[in-house]
XYZ file of C-alpha atoms in Angstrom:
687
model
C 0.031 -0.021 0.024
C 2.770 2.408 0.981
C 4.565 1.806 -2.382
C 1.360 2.168 -4.328
C 0.628 5.658 -2.864
C 4.250 6.691 -3.608
C 3.984 5.632 -7.246
C 0.635 7.277 -7.740
C 2.216 10.475 -6.634
C 5.045 9.776 -9.035
C 2.667 9.902 -11.984
C 1.748 13.494 -11.139
C 5.404 14.527 -11.242
C 6.382 12.345 -14.095
C 5.161 14.477 -16.993
C 6.972 17.579 -15.635
C 10.273 15.822 -15.615
C 9.798 13.748 -18.741
C 11.561 16.303 -20.947
C 14.615 16.326 -18.608
C 15.285 12.567 -18.418
C 18.910 11.455 -18.758
C 20.003 9.072 -21.573
C 18.768 5.529 -21.058
C 15.604 6.753 -19.296
C 11.951 6.968 -20.156
C 8.707 7.835 -18.458
C 6.510 6.389 -21.323
C 4.216 9.435 -21.330
C 3.868 10.109 -25.091
C 6.499 7.829 -26.605
C 9.175 5.260 -25.757
C 12.099 7.753 -25.723
C 14.300 5.853 -28.174
C 13.429 2.384 -26.752
C 12.147 0.292 -29.679
C 10.393 -3.051 -29.813
C 12.469 -5.737 -31.624
C 10.505 -6.490 -34.790
C 10.951 -10.306 -34.663
C 9.042 -10.482 -31.385
C 5.761 -9.239 -29.881
C 5.636 -5.460 -29.498
C 5.475 -3.494 -26.268
C 2.249 -1.356 -26.391
C 2.093 2.213 -25.141
C -0.971 2.746 -22.910
C -3.452 5.173 -24.529
C -3.345 7.413 -21.554
C 0.403 7.242 -21.238
C 2.298 6.379 -18.020
C 3.477 2.849 -18.999
C 4.028 0.264 -21.718
C 2.779 -3.383 -21.524
C 2.541 -6.757 -23.170
C -0.265 -9.091 -22.261
C -2.190 -12.273 -23.298
C -4.929 -10.295 -25.111
C -2.713 -10.240 -28.103
C 0.173 -12.680 -27.275
C 0.387 -16.335 -26.235
C 2.026 -18.091 -23.377
C 5.781 -18.343 -23.943
C 5.884 -15.543 -26.415
C 8.413 -12.721 -25.933
C 8.444 -8.975 -26.188
C 11.845 -7.273 -26.499
C 12.568 -3.583 -25.916
C 16.003 -2.259 -27.072
C 17.555 1.129 -26.180
C 19.771 3.260 -28.289
C 23.520 3.204 -27.745
C 24.471 4.215 -24.189
C 27.683 4.794 -22.270
C 28.407 4.762 -18.527
C 31.797 6.411 -18.127
C 30.935 7.068 -14.518
C 29.300 4.520 -12.046
C 25.524 4.614 -12.722
C 22.247 3.392 -11.220
C 19.561 1.881 -13.499
C 16.170 1.839 -11.878
C 13.161 -0.052 -13.382
C 9.545 0.363 -12.165
C 7.561 -2.587 -13.277
C 4.537 -4.861 -12.517
C 3.823 -8.487 -13.364
C 0.193 -9.666 -12.999
C -0.951 -13.230 -13.488
C -4.124 -15.321 -13.395
C -4.925 -17.352 -10.339
C -3.716 -20.930 -10.643
C -0.809 -20.126 -13.044
C 1.950 -20.294 -10.563
C 3.515 -23.268 -12.409
C 4.264 -21.147 -15.484
C 4.769 -17.549 -14.338
C 5.673 -14.565 -16.495
C 9.238 -13.389 -16.361
C 10.884 -10.052 -16.846
C 14.624 -10.010 -17.763
C 17.038 -7.135 -18.228
C 20.246 -7.625 -20.316
C 23.173 -5.490 -21.218
C 24.295 -5.746 -24.841
C 27.939 -4.552 -25.185
C 29.143 -3.498 -28.656
C 32.007 -6.015 -28.790
C 30.234 -9.138 -27.532
C 28.234 -11.587 -29.581
C 25.934 -12.479 -26.611
C 23.823 -10.498 -24.104
C 24.614 -10.333 -20.408
C 21.773 -11.020 -17.997
C 21.865 -8.381 -15.355
C 18.553 -9.009 -13.546
C 15.529 -11.317 -13.697
C 12.296 -11.667 -11.857
C 8.978 -13.661 -12.029
C 7.518 -12.005 -8.898
C 3.796 -11.150 -9.402
C 2.333 -8.066 -7.709
C -0.836 -6.069 -7.528
C 1.217 -2.837 -7.398
C 4.397 -1.299 -9.019
C 7.697 -2.588 -7.853
C 11.213 -1.077 -8.110
C 14.432 -2.777 -9.166
C 17.766 -0.936 -8.660
C 20.811 -2.106 -10.659
C 24.300 -0.822 -10.397
C 26.250 -0.281 -13.655
C 29.993 -0.230 -13.260
C 31.779 2.588 -15.191
C 33.131 1.488 -18.558
C 34.252 3.093 -21.712
C 32.428 0.457 -23.862
C 29.206 1.290 -25.463
C 26.167 -0.841 -24.693
C 22.382 -1.146 -25.122
C 19.717 -2.048 -22.550
C 17.595 -5.028 -23.628
C 14.359 -5.728 -21.648
C 12.692 -9.025 -22.293
C 9.147 -9.880 -21.224
C 8.156 -13.528 -21.405
C 4.431 -14.179 -20.910
C 3.350 -16.980 -18.603
C 0.174 -19.018 -18.305
C -3.278 -17.449 -17.986
C -5.882 -15.344 -19.792
C -5.170 -12.140 -17.733
C -1.399 -12.297 -17.583
C 0.538 -9.054 -18.291
C 3.933 -7.387 -17.915
C 4.144 -3.614 -17.629
C 6.938 -0.991 -17.415
C 6.146 2.300 -15.716
C 9.615 3.934 -15.820
C 13.252 3.375 -16.678
C 15.732 5.755 -15.260
C 19.619 5.721 -15.505
C 21.480 8.217 -13.339
C 25.048 8.780 -12.376
C 25.897 7.475 -8.914
C 25.452 4.361 -6.701
C 22.040 2.728 -6.088
C 22.543 2.734 -2.315
C 22.793 6.621 -2.397
C 19.632 8.639 -1.583
C 18.508 12.095 -0.506
C 14.852 10.878 -0.244
C 13.644 13.847 -2.396
C 12.169 11.602 -5.122
C 8.991 9.632 -4.476
C 10.518 6.199 -5.357
C 12.897 6.692 -2.314
C 15.682 5.180 -4.415
C 14.354 1.713 -3.927
C 14.685 1.756 -0.083
C 11.864 -0.021 1.591
C 10.459 -0.161 5.117
C 10.094 -3.558 6.760
C 6.527 -3.342 8.069
C 5.917 -3.409 11.758
C 2.485 -2.957 13.318
C 3.876 -0.408 15.835
C 6.922 1.274 14.517
C 8.020 2.057 10.928
C 10.104 4.436 8.904
C 8.186 7.309 7.214
C 8.968 10.117 4.857
C 9.482 13.393 6.806
C 9.612 16.977 5.721
C 7.717 18.807 3.067
C 4.014 18.931 4.006
C 4.375 15.811 6.242
C 3.078 16.414 9.783
C 1.960 13.003 10.972
C 4.194 12.782 14.038
C 3.644 13.926 17.621
C 7.328 14.712 17.917
C 8.954 17.959 16.848
C 10.804 16.857 13.744
C 13.864 18.654 12.206
C 14.229 20.332 8.845
C 15.872 18.123 6.219
C 19.586 18.142 5.656
C 19.654 18.327 1.842
C 17.982 21.744 1.459
C 18.066 22.761 5.099
C 14.480 23.811 5.033
C 10.972 22.470 5.555
C 10.516 21.708 1.856
C 13.059 18.943 1.683
C 12.560 15.274 2.679
C 14.252 12.667 4.868
C 13.300 9.420 6.549
C 12.379 9.143 10.232
C 11.117 6.706 12.805
C 9.135 7.712 15.924
C 8.500 5.878 19.190
C 5.114 7.348 19.836
C 3.263 4.105 18.950
C 5.630 1.753 20.641
C 3.797 -0.869 22.707
C 6.500 -3.440 23.530
C 10.011 -3.425 24.860
C 12.743 -3.355 22.060
C 10.393 -2.629 19.117
C 12.516 -2.454 15.885
C 12.125 -0.512 12.697
C 14.225 -1.397 9.641
C 14.907 0.658 6.426
C 16.399 -1.675 3.819
C 18.512 -0.489 0.765
C 18.361 -2.046 -2.699
C 20.692 -5.071 -3.064
C 24.078 -4.124 -4.622
C 24.567 -5.781 -8.047
C 28.293 -5.018 -8.610
C 31.298 -5.223 -6.247
C 32.134 -1.993 -4.404
C 34.361 -0.967 -1.598
C 34.843 2.482 -0.013
C 33.260 4.975 2.398
C 29.547 5.040 3.143
C 28.376 8.269 4.673
C 25.016 9.530 5.897
C 23.501 12.223 8.148
C 21.382 11.278 11.116
C 19.696 13.035 14.059
C 18.548 11.599 17.393
C 16.196 13.210 19.847
C 18.625 13.924 22.669
C 18.468 12.043 25.919
C 16.053 9.323 24.750
C 16.604 5.601 25.066
C 16.909 4.311 21.566
C 19.664 2.397 19.649
C 20.484 3.294 16.030
C 22.536 0.618 14.127
C 23.675 -0.106 10.639
C 23.951 -3.700 9.288
C 24.839 -5.425 6.063
C 22.966 -8.490 4.951
C 24.008 -10.825 2.072
C 21.747 -13.021 -0.096
C 22.074 -15.928 2.324
C 20.567 -13.778 5.165
C 23.800 -13.293 7.147
C 23.815 -10.004 9.109
C 26.959 -8.070 10.079
C 26.846 -4.911 12.306
C 29.169 -2.255 10.833
C 28.120 0.879 12.863
C 26.052 1.986 15.919
C 25.632 5.196 17.850
C 28.180 5.428 20.603
C 26.416 7.716 23.104
C 24.388 10.917 23.487
C 24.411 13.015 20.287
C 23.859 16.759 19.627
C 20.289 17.579 18.490
C 21.649 18.473 15.001
C 22.343 16.589 11.847
C 25.451 14.411 12.609
C 27.742 12.943 9.934
C 28.601 9.254 10.048
C 31.289 7.617 7.899
C 31.489 3.863 7.735
C 33.892 1.522 5.860
C 31.675 -0.396 3.521
C 32.945 -3.449 1.671
C 30.514 -5.283 -0.659
C 32.479 -7.688 -2.850
C 29.298 -9.641 -3.441
C 25.545 -8.752 -3.376
C 24.550 -6.973 -0.103
C 21.830 -4.764 1.402
C 22.446 -2.169 4.055
C 19.888 -1.995 6.786
C 19.267 1.042 9.061
C 17.743 -0.319 12.269
C 16.293 1.595 15.236
C 15.400 -0.242 18.399
C 13.339 1.558 21.053
C 12.977 0.665 24.733
C 9.476 2.262 25.093
C 7.101 4.951 23.921
C 9.336 7.757 25.200
C 12.226 6.818 22.895
C 11.841 9.953 20.727
C 12.712 9.891 17.050
C 15.605 9.004 14.684
C 15.994 10.831 11.369
C 18.111 9.896 8.344
C 19.180 11.784 5.248
C 21.701 12.139 2.364
C 23.100 8.636 2.166
C 26.186 8.714 -0.099
C 29.039 6.482 -1.116
C 32.633 7.124 -2.276
C 35.148 4.504 -3.653
C 37.804 6.390 -1.619
C 38.133 4.800 1.911
C 37.127 6.762 4.921
C 39.935 8.511 6.858
C 42.333 8.127 3.839
C 42.964 4.477 4.422
C 45.360 2.970 1.859
C 44.712 -0.736 2.386
C 44.308 -2.465 -0.954
C 41.147 -4.618 -1.348
C 41.656 -8.392 -1.341
C 41.768 -10.051 -4.680
C 40.305 -13.610 -4.700
C 42.675 -14.491 -7.546
C 45.548 -14.480 -5.089
C 44.084 -17.636 -3.443
C 43.388 -19.444 -6.751
C 45.645 -21.685 -8.805
C 45.609 -24.151 -11.753
C 49.203 -25.177 -11.188
C 50.146 -24.704 -14.867
C 53.224 -22.550 -14.025
C 53.946 -23.145 -10.415
C 52.274 -23.507 -6.982
C 51.123 -19.804 -7.119
C 50.722 -18.673 -3.522
C 50.445 -22.136 -2.049
C 53.192 -23.678 -0.038
C 53.983 -26.977 1.843
C 55.379 -28.119 5.155
C 59.091 -27.684 5.620
C 59.533 -31.300 6.582
C 59.192 -32.424 3.037
C 56.900 -32.207 -0.013
C 53.705 -34.159 0.391
C 52.347 -32.829 -2.875
C 54.201 -33.063 -6.234
C 53.436 -30.939 -9.303
C 53.149 -33.384 -12.137
C 52.315 -33.599 -15.867
C 51.342 -36.972 -17.249
C 50.367 -38.476 -20.581
C 46.736 -39.657 -20.080
C 46.228 -43.415 -20.043
C 43.619 -45.952 -18.923
C 44.701 -45.554 -15.273
C 45.581 -41.910 -15.032
C 43.886 -39.110 -16.865
C 45.513 -35.716 -17.638
C 44.844 -32.612 -15.626
C 41.499 -30.954 -15.268
C 42.465 -27.520 -16.640
C 43.175 -28.634 -20.259
C 43.708 -32.415 -20.205
C 47.395 -31.807 -21.115
C 48.690 -29.625 -18.256
C 49.921 -29.836 -14.669
C 48.220 -30.822 -11.425
C 49.227 -31.794 -7.848
C 49.648 -35.471 -6.819
C 50.072 -36.780 -3.276
C 50.286 -40.057 -1.364
C 52.096 -42.292 -3.809
C 53.270 -45.641 -2.353
C 56.860 -44.792 -3.385
C 57.213 -41.424 -1.624
C 54.723 -41.493 1.237
C 55.080 -43.382 4.509
C 52.189 -45.051 6.325
C 50.374 -42.482 8.356
C 52.094 -39.570 6.516
C 50.085 -36.438 6.183
C 50.767 -34.057 3.254
C 49.633 -30.477 3.913
C 49.169 -27.788 1.245
C 48.723 -24.251 2.670
C 46.901 -21.524 0.894
C 47.527 -17.720 1.322
C 45.950 -15.826 4.138
C 42.343 -14.855 3.629
C 41.030 -11.714 5.415
C 38.493 -12.353 8.042
C 34.784 -11.397 8.078
C 34.162 -12.169 4.457
C 32.069 -14.866 2.858
C 34.117 -17.183 0.630
C 33.319 -19.855 -1.940
C 36.110 -22.420 -2.311
C 35.977 -24.739 -5.363
C 38.467 -27.339 -6.445
C 38.742 -30.569 -8.443
C 40.124 -33.784 -7.012
C 40.542 -37.396 -8.208
C 41.241 -40.424 -6.008
C 42.910 -43.783 -7.081
C 43.906 -46.994 -5.405
C 42.492 -46.601 -1.795
C 40.345 -49.431 -0.378
C 38.528 -46.882 1.770
C 38.247 -43.423 0.285
C 36.934 -41.502 3.378
C 39.281 -38.816 4.766
C 42.006 -39.548 2.229
C 41.614 -35.872 1.336
C 40.287 -33.195 3.717
C 40.114 -29.370 3.856
C 40.887 -27.573 7.161
C 40.664 -23.928 8.256
C 43.824 -22.817 10.042
C 44.508 -19.580 11.821
C 47.519 -17.546 10.664
C 49.772 -19.123 13.370
C 48.862 -22.626 11.918
C 46.465 -23.480 14.733
C 43.657 -25.796 13.445
C 40.234 -24.224 13.658
C 38.068 -26.825 12.081
C 37.648 -29.364 9.281
C 35.229 -27.957 6.727
C 35.190 -30.772 4.179
C 36.408 -34.339 3.655
C 36.043 -36.752 0.737
C 33.433 -39.519 1.078
C 33.026 -42.540 -1.167
C 32.703 -41.237 -4.730
C 33.543 -42.337 -8.302
C 37.272 -43.237 -8.676
C 39.604 -41.887 -11.419
C 37.289 -39.028 -12.309
C 37.903 -35.323 -11.768
C 35.204 -34.448 -9.126
C 34.355 -30.869 -8.091
C 33.961 -29.839 -4.460
C 32.609 -26.523 -3.322
C 32.485 -25.053 0.175
C 31.131 -21.835 1.565
C 32.632 -20.461 4.764
C 33.060 -17.242 6.705
C 35.337 -16.746 9.716
C 35.797 -13.593 11.872
C 39.640 -13.791 11.913
C 42.174 -14.137 9.046
C 42.518 -17.747 8.064
C 44.198 -20.140 5.704
C 42.722 -22.983 3.700
C 44.788 -26.213 4.131
C 44.466 -29.327 1.993
C 45.532 -32.486 3.815
C 46.088 -35.875 2.220
C 46.492 -38.944 4.429
C 48.102 -42.239 3.532
C 46.708 -44.476 6.265
C 48.872 -47.594 5.726
C 51.201 -49.160 3.270
C 48.348 -51.576 2.212
C 45.729 -48.815 1.929
C 47.548 -46.065 0.122
C 46.955 -44.590 -3.285
C 46.966 -41.383 -5.245
C 45.268 -38.104 -4.534
C 45.149 -35.560 -7.355
C 44.259 -31.851 -6.888
C 43.712 -29.199 -9.552
C 41.979 -25.883 -10.335
C 41.525 -24.366 -6.867
C 39.483 -21.218 -7.025
C 38.357 -18.822 -4.315
C 35.584 -16.350 -4.958
C 33.892 -13.790 -2.646
C 30.366 -14.639 -1.767
C 28.403 -17.863 -1.141
C 28.688 -20.711 -3.660
C 24.931 -21.012 -3.518
C 23.893 -17.435 -3.939
C 21.143 -16.919 -6.665
C 23.412 -15.051 -9.089
C 25.815 -18.071 -9.208
C 23.123 -20.709 -9.893
C 23.040 -20.033 -13.583
C 26.114 -20.038 -15.865
C 27.725 -16.767 -16.870
C 26.651 -15.186 -20.156
C 28.012 -16.979 -23.214
C 28.675 -20.224 -21.367
C 26.914 -23.564 -21.310
C 27.732 -26.467 -18.952
C 24.634 -28.436 -19.910
C 23.903 -28.919 -16.184
C 20.200 -27.728 -16.398
C 19.469 -27.926 -20.118
C 20.920 -27.484 -23.577
C 21.009 -23.741 -23.219
C 20.417 -22.147 -26.651
C 21.724 -25.089 -28.623
C 19.324 -26.731 -31.048
C 19.113 -29.666 -33.467
C 17.138 -29.939 -36.672
C 15.853 -33.314 -35.675
C 16.004 -35.454 -32.546
C 16.172 -39.268 -32.687
C 18.453 -42.035 -31.492
C 21.279 -40.761 -33.739
C 21.190 -37.133 -32.411
C 23.274 -35.459 -29.785
C 22.083 -36.551 -26.320
C 22.379 -34.900 -22.900
C 23.713 -37.458 -20.470
C 25.427 -37.823 -16.993
C 27.686 -40.651 -15.862
C 29.270 -43.236 -18.178
C 28.015 -43.942 -21.712
C 26.401 -47.360 -22.206
C 29.197 -48.870 -24.369
C 32.406 -49.933 -22.676
C 35.854 -48.704 -23.754
C 34.492 -45.482 -25.220
C 33.052 -42.197 -24.033
C 33.658 -40.356 -20.730
C 33.059 -41.679 -17.256
C 31.703 -38.370 -16.108
C 31.269 -34.764 -17.229
C 34.010 -32.178 -17.179
C 32.283 -29.536 -15.080
C 31.726 -31.416 -11.779
C 32.363 -35.097 -12.533
C 28.733 -35.995 -11.826
C 26.946 -33.474 -14.045
C 25.774 -33.477 -17.639
C 27.451 -33.317 -21.071
C 26.350 -33.764 -24.672
C 27.378 -36.834 -26.714
C 26.559 -39.167 -29.633
C 25.789 -42.800 -28.888
C 27.669 -44.718 -31.603
C 25.702 -47.910 -31.014
C 22.571 -46.126 -32.250
C 24.226 -44.930 -35.472
C 25.855 -46.356 -38.627
C 29.343 -45.707 -39.940
C 29.505 -42.139 -41.410
C 26.286 -40.936 -39.877
C 26.282 -37.284 -38.745
C 24.720 -35.414 -35.844
C 24.698 -31.560 -35.655
C 24.411 -29.333 -32.625
C 23.877 -25.651 -33.419
C 24.308 -22.648 -31.122
C 21.712 -19.933 -30.950
C 22.276 -16.921 -33.193
C 25.430 -14.936 -32.226
C 25.769 -11.240 -33.214
C 28.559 -10.297 -35.545
C 30.936 -7.762 -34.046
C 34.221 -6.184 -35.102
C 37.301 -7.967 -33.831
C 38.121 -11.416 -32.644
C 35.793 -14.095 -31.009
C 37.120 -16.902 -28.848
C 35.217 -20.224 -28.631
C 36.480 -22.554 -25.782
C 35.069 -26.017 -25.182
C 36.113 -29.415 -23.862
C 35.848 -32.573 -26.006
C 36.177 -36.283 -25.303
C 37.181 -38.722 -28.117
C 38.122 -42.102 -26.595
C 37.480 -45.438 -28.380
C 39.234 -47.559 -31.008
C 36.671 -46.674 -33.667
C 36.267 -42.970 -32.972
C 35.232 -40.908 -36.014
C 35.359 -37.090 -36.532
C 34.384 -33.996 -34.516
C 34.253 -30.761 -36.401
C 33.336 -27.145 -35.591
C 31.739 -25.046 -38.300
C 30.867 -21.289 -38.647
C 27.566 -20.664 -40.472
C 26.951 -16.989 -41.407
C 23.394 -15.632 -41.670
C 22.227 -15.851 -45.285
C 24.951 -18.220 -46.458
C 24.310 -21.804 -47.423
C 27.862 -22.899 -46.956
C 29.489 -23.638 -43.551
C 33.123 -22.813 -42.918
C 35.372 -25.335 -41.086
C 37.010 -23.798 -38.028
C 38.457 -26.897 -36.284
C 38.515 -30.702 -36.622
C 39.791 -33.818 -34.791
C 39.795 -37.355 -36.240
C 40.134 -40.672 -34.328
C 40.882 -41.497 -30.742
C 42.473 -38.598 -28.849
C 42.583 -39.318 -25.129
C 40.793 -40.872 -22.220
C 40.684 -37.332 -20.747
C 38.607 -34.311 -21.432
C 40.707 -32.056 -23.671
C 40.331 -28.266 -24.033
C 40.445 -26.383 -27.278
C 40.226 -22.719 -28.073
C 39.184 -21.578 -31.431
C 39.813 -17.958 -32.455
C 37.781 -16.487 -35.322
C 36.308 -13.209 -36.731
C 32.818 -12.635 -38.047
C 30.988 -9.332 -38.449
C 27.665 -10.879 -39.404
C 25.101 -12.771 -37.279
C 26.195 -16.400 -37.260
C 25.961 -19.832 -35.601
C 28.549 -22.310 -34.371
C 27.796 -25.909 -35.330
C 29.321 -28.993 -33.668
C 29.292 -31.954 -36.106
C 30.070 -35.452 -34.867
C 30.531 -38.309 -37.378
C 30.266 -41.951 -36.187
C 33.438 -44.038 -36.809
C 33.942 -47.573 -37.884
C 32.745 -49.363 -34.751
C 30.463 -48.923 -31.781
C 33.497 -47.740 -29.739
C 33.020 -44.282 -31.272
C 31.238 -42.172 -28.657
C 32.108 -38.428 -28.933
C 31.274 -35.855 -26.193
C 31.480 -32.081 -25.605
C 31.076 -30.018 -22.458
C 31.606 -26.481 -21.016
C 31.195 -24.448 -24.135
C 32.157 -20.751 -23.762
C 31.937 -17.782 -26.094
C 34.102 -14.742 -25.329
C 34.825 -11.375 -26.856
C 38.374 -10.721 -27.944
C 41.282 -13.026 -28.809
C 41.863 -16.265 -27.028
C 44.212 -15.964 -24.011
C 45.176 -19.627 -23.556
C 48.269 -21.571 -24.442
C 48.896 -21.866 -28.184
C 49.098 -25.618 -27.847
C 45.385 -25.795 -27.554
C 44.491 -22.652 -29.471
C 43.518 -22.486 -33.143
C 43.423 -19.245 -35.134
C 40.982 -18.872 -38.019
C 43.360 -16.641 -39.854
C 45.868 -19.429 -40.341
C 43.269 -21.913 -41.582
C 42.743 -25.143 -39.824
C 41.610 -28.797 -40.222
C 42.604 -32.066 -38.645
C 46.355 -31.491 -38.528
C 46.526 -27.677 -38.106
C 46.939 -26.566 -41.640
C 44.951 -28.560 -44.170
C 41.868 -26.360 -44.877
C 41.992 -22.606 -45.611
C 39.037 -20.369 -46.553
């Protein structure tokens, strides 16, 4: 109700400011301000009386899309994009809801980057606030509405506004309140003060922004308190880009009253952290507070007031701002998670071992039936521990990571492979150590799992003090000792299971949830199939996927095909851009009768397909990485073609496909450049 009243008032002011909206903004009063519907999809309709645009099931069907595309934009300074929207749906259509997506389309990328998505229905307008990091690259905003089930389903946009600054900043002068929301409490809530507002029994101050009675601020009053420790919360929009610096705001307390004013952060998993509170009696004027604010992953800030009774007075808040410069001229550099990550291709990075002797050895092996190659590329280096020839019974090999700052949420991922143990449990474990090498706790240990496969483990953790991650391998006895392999350790800030990490990044497909935008002309037993685990035929195909070891990949089942039969897997349309593209993927070609795997480029309007890359025959028992560099300034598709070989031991698989803008950055041993021409043996076909 509170938000509905605010947005109704917004309509009255909207027309007056419509002529003064910044680039990338629109109030949808008389036109769409340079935002155009994409012709190939359903149109967005401008309401006859203005105020909003919409798409609904009166002229479109379930599953149909409406796309709205902006003109070229640029955000050379940090900007905030706010979207006022509403999704309505029929009762009983929860299983197929409508969805609203917002993408950024950069000029040098062939795919769109999903910035925000929602399927939340509402009977009133809602606000989304999205941070846009400063960049010199031009981009476009793409808004996609996908209609769900029901006869009265609709998606509407009331306003789009892009302004310079951070989304957590606010002077509370505009009716949308910058996306800040009050957490409803029957007895105590945050209200808008100033202007013509006179709904409090307390004597409230003038606002800080204009220093008069016409300006606005937020306040909470204790006059309706009925219980001890009543709490009011004002919650900011969730940050959508990493930021670190100084958060400042002005506040005023009614002097001598018993209340507590605090500031928290809350991440997407619901973890609270107090970062500021009032320290004692304050002057009855606007006081400046400056707080170190570090948001390496998505966070909200929460202004909370707790009253001890109805005589707690009031607390007022105004002019929240943020600067990337740290408070009090602090010079501490922000932590980079890449410092705690390593693929062991060059060395041990920032990892180290016990002085008593190396328990882990950096190795590179030629893949065979008993030992696959590394996880990074199939041909590189990884760490190996607990061999019978170098380890003693009961020996523990420790691998120490660099120091991680305390009070941050971390996501640790790594890949491991176990061989030769009768009992797998506790042969590999991960511990948290304090800086002085005192053990804090064991946060993970291996259980029984498939042997000889690169398996992924992921762990979320947060500790108040600086810590180190330690990998420990244990050889229990001479008769129960084997090999423990470790590769591709990555540390990221934030929880492993936060919503923004559940879907793959733009331009990537791991086949974990579906086939992404890949399509096939026909589907039958001889098509590409999505599968997990081993393939049905022995001595061919992978034992597990490349992503996690227990996930999905795409493959052809040779026993369902005849010699020379082909299967095609086509990407969705990719925009042509100036400059280089880089295609990275992993392939698996193991089996005595393996045929051909080829990658083709098909340009829009052309009948011919151009060969980019090819492999013939058995290659390895491991997943192998390849990077294909090419140029194309027209819309195009990438096609994976697999051809069945001479026997049923001819399964071919692909996984972890990734499209990137710019030239490939990998080692030249697994990189192919279009400009040099390429076929099976590097230089047979040119075009």
